[in-house]
mmCIF file of C-alpha atoms in Angstrom:
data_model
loop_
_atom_site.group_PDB
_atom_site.id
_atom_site.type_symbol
_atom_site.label_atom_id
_atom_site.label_comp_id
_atom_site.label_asym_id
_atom_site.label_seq_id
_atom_site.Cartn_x
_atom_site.Cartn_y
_atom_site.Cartn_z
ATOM 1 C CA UNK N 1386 -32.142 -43.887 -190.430
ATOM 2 C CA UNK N 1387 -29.824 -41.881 -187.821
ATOM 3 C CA UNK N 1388 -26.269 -42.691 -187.790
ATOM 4 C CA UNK N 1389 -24.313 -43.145 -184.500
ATOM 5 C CA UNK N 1390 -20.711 -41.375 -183.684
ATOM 6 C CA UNK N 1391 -18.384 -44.126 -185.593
ATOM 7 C CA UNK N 1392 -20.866 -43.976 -188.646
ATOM 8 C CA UNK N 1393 -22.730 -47.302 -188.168
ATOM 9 C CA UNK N 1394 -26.540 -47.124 -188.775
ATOM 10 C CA UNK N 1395 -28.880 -47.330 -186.284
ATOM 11 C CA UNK N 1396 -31.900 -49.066 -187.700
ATOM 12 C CA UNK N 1397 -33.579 -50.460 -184.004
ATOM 13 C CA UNK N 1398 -37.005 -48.301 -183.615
ATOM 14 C CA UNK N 1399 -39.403 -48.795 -180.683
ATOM 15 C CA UNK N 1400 -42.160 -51.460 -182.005
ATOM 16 C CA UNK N 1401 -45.110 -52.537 -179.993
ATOM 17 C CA UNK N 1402 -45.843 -56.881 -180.311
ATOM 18 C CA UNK N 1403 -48.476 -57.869 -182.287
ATOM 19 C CA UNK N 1404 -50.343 -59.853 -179.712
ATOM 20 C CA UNK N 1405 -50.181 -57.475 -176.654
ATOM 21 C CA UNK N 1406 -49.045 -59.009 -173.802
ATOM 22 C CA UNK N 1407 -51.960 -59.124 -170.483
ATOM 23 C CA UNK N 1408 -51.476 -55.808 -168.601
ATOM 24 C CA UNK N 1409 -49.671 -56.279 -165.232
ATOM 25 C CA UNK N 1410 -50.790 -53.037 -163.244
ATOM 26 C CA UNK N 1411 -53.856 -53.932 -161.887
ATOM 27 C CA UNK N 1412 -54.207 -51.493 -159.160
ATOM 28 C CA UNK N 1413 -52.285 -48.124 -158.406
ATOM 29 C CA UNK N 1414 -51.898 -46.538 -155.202
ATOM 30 C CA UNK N 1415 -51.320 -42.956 -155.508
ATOM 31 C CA UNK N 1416 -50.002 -40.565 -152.616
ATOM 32 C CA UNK N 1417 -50.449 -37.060 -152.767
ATOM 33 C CA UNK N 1418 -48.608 -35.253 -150.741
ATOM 34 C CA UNK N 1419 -48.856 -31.595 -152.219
ATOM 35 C CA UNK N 1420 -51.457 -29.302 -151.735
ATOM 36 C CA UNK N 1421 -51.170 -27.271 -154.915
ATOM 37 C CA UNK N 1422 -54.205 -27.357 -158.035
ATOM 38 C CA UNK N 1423 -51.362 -28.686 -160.605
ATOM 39 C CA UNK N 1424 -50.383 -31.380 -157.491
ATOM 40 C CA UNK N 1425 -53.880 -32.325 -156.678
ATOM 41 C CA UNK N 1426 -55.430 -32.212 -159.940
ATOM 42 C CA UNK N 1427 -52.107 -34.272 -161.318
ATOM 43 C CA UNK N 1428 -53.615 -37.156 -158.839
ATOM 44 C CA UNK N 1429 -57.129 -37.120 -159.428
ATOM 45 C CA UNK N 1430 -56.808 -37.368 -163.659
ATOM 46 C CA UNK N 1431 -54.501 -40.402 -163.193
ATOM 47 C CA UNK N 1432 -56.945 -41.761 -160.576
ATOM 48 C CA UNK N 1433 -59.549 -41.229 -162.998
ATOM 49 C CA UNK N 1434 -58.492 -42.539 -165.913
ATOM 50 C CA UNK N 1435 -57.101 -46.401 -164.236
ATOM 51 C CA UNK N 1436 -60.151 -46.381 -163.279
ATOM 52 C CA UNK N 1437 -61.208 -45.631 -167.028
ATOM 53 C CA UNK N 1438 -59.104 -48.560 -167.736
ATOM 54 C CA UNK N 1439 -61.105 -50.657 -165.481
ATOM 55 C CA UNK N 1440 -57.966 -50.957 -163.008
ATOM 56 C CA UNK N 1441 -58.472 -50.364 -159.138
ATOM 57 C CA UNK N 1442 -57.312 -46.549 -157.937
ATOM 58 C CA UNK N 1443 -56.745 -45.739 -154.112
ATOM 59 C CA UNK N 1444 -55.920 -42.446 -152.855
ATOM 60 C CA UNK N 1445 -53.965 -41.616 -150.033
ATOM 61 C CA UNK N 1446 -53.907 -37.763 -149.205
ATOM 62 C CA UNK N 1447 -50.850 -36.553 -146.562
ATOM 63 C CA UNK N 1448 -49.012 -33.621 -145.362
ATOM 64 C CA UNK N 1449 -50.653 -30.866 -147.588
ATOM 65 C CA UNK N 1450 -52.325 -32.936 -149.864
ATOM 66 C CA UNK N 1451 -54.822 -33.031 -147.193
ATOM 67 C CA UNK N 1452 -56.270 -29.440 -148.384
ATOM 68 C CA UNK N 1453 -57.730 -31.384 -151.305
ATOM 69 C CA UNK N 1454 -60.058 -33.639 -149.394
ATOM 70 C CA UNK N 1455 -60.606 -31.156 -146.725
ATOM 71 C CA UNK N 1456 -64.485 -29.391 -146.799
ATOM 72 C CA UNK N 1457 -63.268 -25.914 -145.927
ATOM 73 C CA UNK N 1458 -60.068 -26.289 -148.242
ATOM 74 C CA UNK N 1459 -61.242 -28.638 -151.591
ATOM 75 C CA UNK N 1460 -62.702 -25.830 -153.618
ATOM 76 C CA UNK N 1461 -59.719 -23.210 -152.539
ATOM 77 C CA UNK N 1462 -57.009 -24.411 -153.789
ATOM 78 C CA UNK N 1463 -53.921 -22.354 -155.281
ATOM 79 C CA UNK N 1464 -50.804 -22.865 -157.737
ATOM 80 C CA UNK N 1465 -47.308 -22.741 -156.935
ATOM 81 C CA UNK N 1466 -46.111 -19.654 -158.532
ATOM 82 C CA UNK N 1467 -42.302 -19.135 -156.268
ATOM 83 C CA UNK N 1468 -40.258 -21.863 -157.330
ATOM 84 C CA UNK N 1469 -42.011 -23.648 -160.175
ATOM 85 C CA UNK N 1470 -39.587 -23.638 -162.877
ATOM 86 C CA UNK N 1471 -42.900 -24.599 -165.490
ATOM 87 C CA UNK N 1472 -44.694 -21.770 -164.087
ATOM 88 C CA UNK N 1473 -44.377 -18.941 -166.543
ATOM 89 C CA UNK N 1474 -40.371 -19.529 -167.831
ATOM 90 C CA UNK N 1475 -40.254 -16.277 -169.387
ATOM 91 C CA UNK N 1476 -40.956 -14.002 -166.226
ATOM 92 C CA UNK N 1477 -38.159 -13.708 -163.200
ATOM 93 C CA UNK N 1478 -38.720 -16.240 -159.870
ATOM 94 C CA UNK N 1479 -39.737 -12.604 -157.858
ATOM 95 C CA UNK N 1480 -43.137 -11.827 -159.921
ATOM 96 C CA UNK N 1481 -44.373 -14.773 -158.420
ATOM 97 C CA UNK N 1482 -43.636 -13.630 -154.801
ATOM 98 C CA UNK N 1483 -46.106 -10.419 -155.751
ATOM 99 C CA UNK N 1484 -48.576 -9.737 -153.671
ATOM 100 C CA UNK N 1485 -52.113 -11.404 -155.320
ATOM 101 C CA UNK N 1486 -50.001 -12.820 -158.345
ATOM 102 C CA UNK N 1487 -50.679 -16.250 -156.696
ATOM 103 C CA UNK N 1488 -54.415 -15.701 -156.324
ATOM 104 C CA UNK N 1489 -54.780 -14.477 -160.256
ATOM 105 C CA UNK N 1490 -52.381 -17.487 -161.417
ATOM 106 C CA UNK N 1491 -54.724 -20.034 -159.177
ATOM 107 C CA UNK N 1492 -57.981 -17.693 -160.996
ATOM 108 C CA UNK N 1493 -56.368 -17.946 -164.978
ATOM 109 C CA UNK N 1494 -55.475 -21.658 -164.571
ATOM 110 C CA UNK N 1495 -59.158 -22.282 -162.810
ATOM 111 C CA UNK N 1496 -60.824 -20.179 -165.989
ATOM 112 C CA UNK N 1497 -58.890 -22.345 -168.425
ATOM 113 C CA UNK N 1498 -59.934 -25.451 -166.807
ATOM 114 C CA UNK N 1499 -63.786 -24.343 -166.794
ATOM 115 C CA UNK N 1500 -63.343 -23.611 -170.726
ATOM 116 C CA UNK N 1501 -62.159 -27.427 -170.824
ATOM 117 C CA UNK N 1502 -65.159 -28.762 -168.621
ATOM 118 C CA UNK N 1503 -62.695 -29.930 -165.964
ATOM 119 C CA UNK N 1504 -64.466 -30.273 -162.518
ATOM 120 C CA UNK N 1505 -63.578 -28.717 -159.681
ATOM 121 C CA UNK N 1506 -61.965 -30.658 -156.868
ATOM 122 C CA UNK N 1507 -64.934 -32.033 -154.933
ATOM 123 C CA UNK N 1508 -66.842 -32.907 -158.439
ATOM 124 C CA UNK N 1509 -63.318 -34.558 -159.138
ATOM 125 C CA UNK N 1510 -63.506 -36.252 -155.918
ATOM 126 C CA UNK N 1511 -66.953 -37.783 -156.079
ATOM 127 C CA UNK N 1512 -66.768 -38.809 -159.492
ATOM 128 C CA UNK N 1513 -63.745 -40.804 -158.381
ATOM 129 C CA UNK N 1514 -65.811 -42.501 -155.468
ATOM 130 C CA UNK N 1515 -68.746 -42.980 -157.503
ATOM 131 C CA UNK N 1516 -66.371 -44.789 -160.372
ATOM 132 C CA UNK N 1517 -65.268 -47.597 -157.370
ATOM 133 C CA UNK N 1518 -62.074 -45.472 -156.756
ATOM 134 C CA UNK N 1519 -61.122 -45.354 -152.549
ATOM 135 C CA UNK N 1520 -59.788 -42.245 -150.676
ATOM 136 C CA UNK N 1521 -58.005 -42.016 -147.573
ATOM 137 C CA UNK N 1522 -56.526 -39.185 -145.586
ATOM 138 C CA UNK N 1523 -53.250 -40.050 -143.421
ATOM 139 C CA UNK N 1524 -53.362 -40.182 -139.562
ATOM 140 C CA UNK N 1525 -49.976 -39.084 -138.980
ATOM 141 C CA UNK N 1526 -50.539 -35.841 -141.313
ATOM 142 C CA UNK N 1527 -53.874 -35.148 -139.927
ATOM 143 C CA UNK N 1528 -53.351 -35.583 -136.420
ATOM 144 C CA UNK N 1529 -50.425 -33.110 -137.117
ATOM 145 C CA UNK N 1530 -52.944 -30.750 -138.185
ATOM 146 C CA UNK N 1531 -55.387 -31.818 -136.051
ATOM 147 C CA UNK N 1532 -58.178 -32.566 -138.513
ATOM 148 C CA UNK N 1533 -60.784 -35.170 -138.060
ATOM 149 C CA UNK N 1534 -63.434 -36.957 -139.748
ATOM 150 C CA UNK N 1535 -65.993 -34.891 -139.696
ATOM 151 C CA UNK N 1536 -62.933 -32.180 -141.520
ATOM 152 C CA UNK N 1537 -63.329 -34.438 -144.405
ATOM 153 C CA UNK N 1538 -65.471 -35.040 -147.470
ATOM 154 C CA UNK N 1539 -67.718 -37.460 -146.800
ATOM 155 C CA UNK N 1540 -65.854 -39.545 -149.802
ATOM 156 C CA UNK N 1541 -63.301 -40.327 -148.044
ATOM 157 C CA UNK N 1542 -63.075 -43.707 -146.820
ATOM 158 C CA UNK N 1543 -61.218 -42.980 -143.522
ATOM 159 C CA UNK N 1544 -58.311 -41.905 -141.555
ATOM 160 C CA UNK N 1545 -55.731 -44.380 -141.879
ATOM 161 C CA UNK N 1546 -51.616 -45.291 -140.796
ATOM 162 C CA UNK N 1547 -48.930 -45.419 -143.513
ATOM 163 C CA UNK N 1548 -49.145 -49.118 -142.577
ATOM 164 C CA UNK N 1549 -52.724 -49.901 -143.828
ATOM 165 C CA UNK N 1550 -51.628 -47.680 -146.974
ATOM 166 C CA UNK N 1551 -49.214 -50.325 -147.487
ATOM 167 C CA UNK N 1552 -51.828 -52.908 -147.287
ATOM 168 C CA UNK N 1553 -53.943 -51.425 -149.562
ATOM 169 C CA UNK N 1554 -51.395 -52.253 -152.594
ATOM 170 C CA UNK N 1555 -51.549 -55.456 -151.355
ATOM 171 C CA UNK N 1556 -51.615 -58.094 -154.249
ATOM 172 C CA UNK N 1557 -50.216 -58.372 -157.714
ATOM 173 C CA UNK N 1558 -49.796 -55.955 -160.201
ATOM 174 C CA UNK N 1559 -50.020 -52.680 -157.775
ATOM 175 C CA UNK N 1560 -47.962 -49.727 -158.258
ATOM 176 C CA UNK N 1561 -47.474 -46.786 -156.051
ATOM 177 C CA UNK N 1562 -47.037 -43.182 -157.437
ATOM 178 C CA UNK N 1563 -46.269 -40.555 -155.504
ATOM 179 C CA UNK N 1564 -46.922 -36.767 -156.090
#
């Protein structure tokens, strides 16, 4: 038992009901918009697991998030070192900056995830398609870049508008997340 500022206790603790009330996310739409491994990777384990939990999973890659669902990019894929205040607290901003630090940050984190049987991007990727989950790459992003179909793995579902994105939440119980 805690006490609050005047003295009263505080007795309330987080419970969960006995009979569990039906699950209202049914579907999740999640946008990736960052090209980074932590980004991408972020998107494809909570893709994965509501599909684990037998709820539908859409992916819509844009901007930079592109990379991950790009042939010649998938597999390549670095971490943020400049500017990620998770990325190694202890060392100063600038060590980051270092020439090849990026590259041998992107290696360690890519060694680690090997030791923990993690697949790489396009394993990630299929397995997602092959579990029912949907993947789409954004038409505004990649006529900016100028990528087309045949640019993509051959997972993903199509090229579509932030319109038809919409329209894939459609129904009850979808949420979007955005990374």
């Amino acid at each position: 038992m805690t006490e609050t500022l005047n003295k009263e206790p505080v007795t309330s603790k987080a419970t969960v009901p006995a009979n569990k009330k039906e699950d209202t996310v049914k579907k999740v739409v999640i946008i990736c918009s960052k090209g980074t491994l932590e980004d991408v990777y972020a998107a494809l384990i909570m893709a994965n697991g509501a599909l684990a939990d037998g709820r539908d999973a859409k992916l819509f890659f844009t901007f930079f998030g592109l990379d991950a669902i790009t042939k010649s990019k998938a597999d390549h894929l670095h971490t943020a070192t400049v500017g990620n205040p998770a990325f190694m607290p202890a060392m100063p901003t600038m060590i980051g900056g270092l020439p090849g630090f990026e590259k041998f940050a992107s290696y360690m984190m890519k060694k680690q995830m090997d030791k923990l049987d993690i697949p790489n991007v396009t394993e990630f990727i299929e397995m997602i398609d092959a579990g029912g989950g949907e993947i789409y790459a954004c038409k505004l992003a990649a006529d900016m870049f100028k990528l087309e179909e045949k640019d993509f793995l051959p997972e993903v579902k199509g090229i579509i508008t932030v319109g038809d994105m919409y329209a894939l939440a459609d129904g009850e119980g979808s949420h979007f997340i955005f990374i």
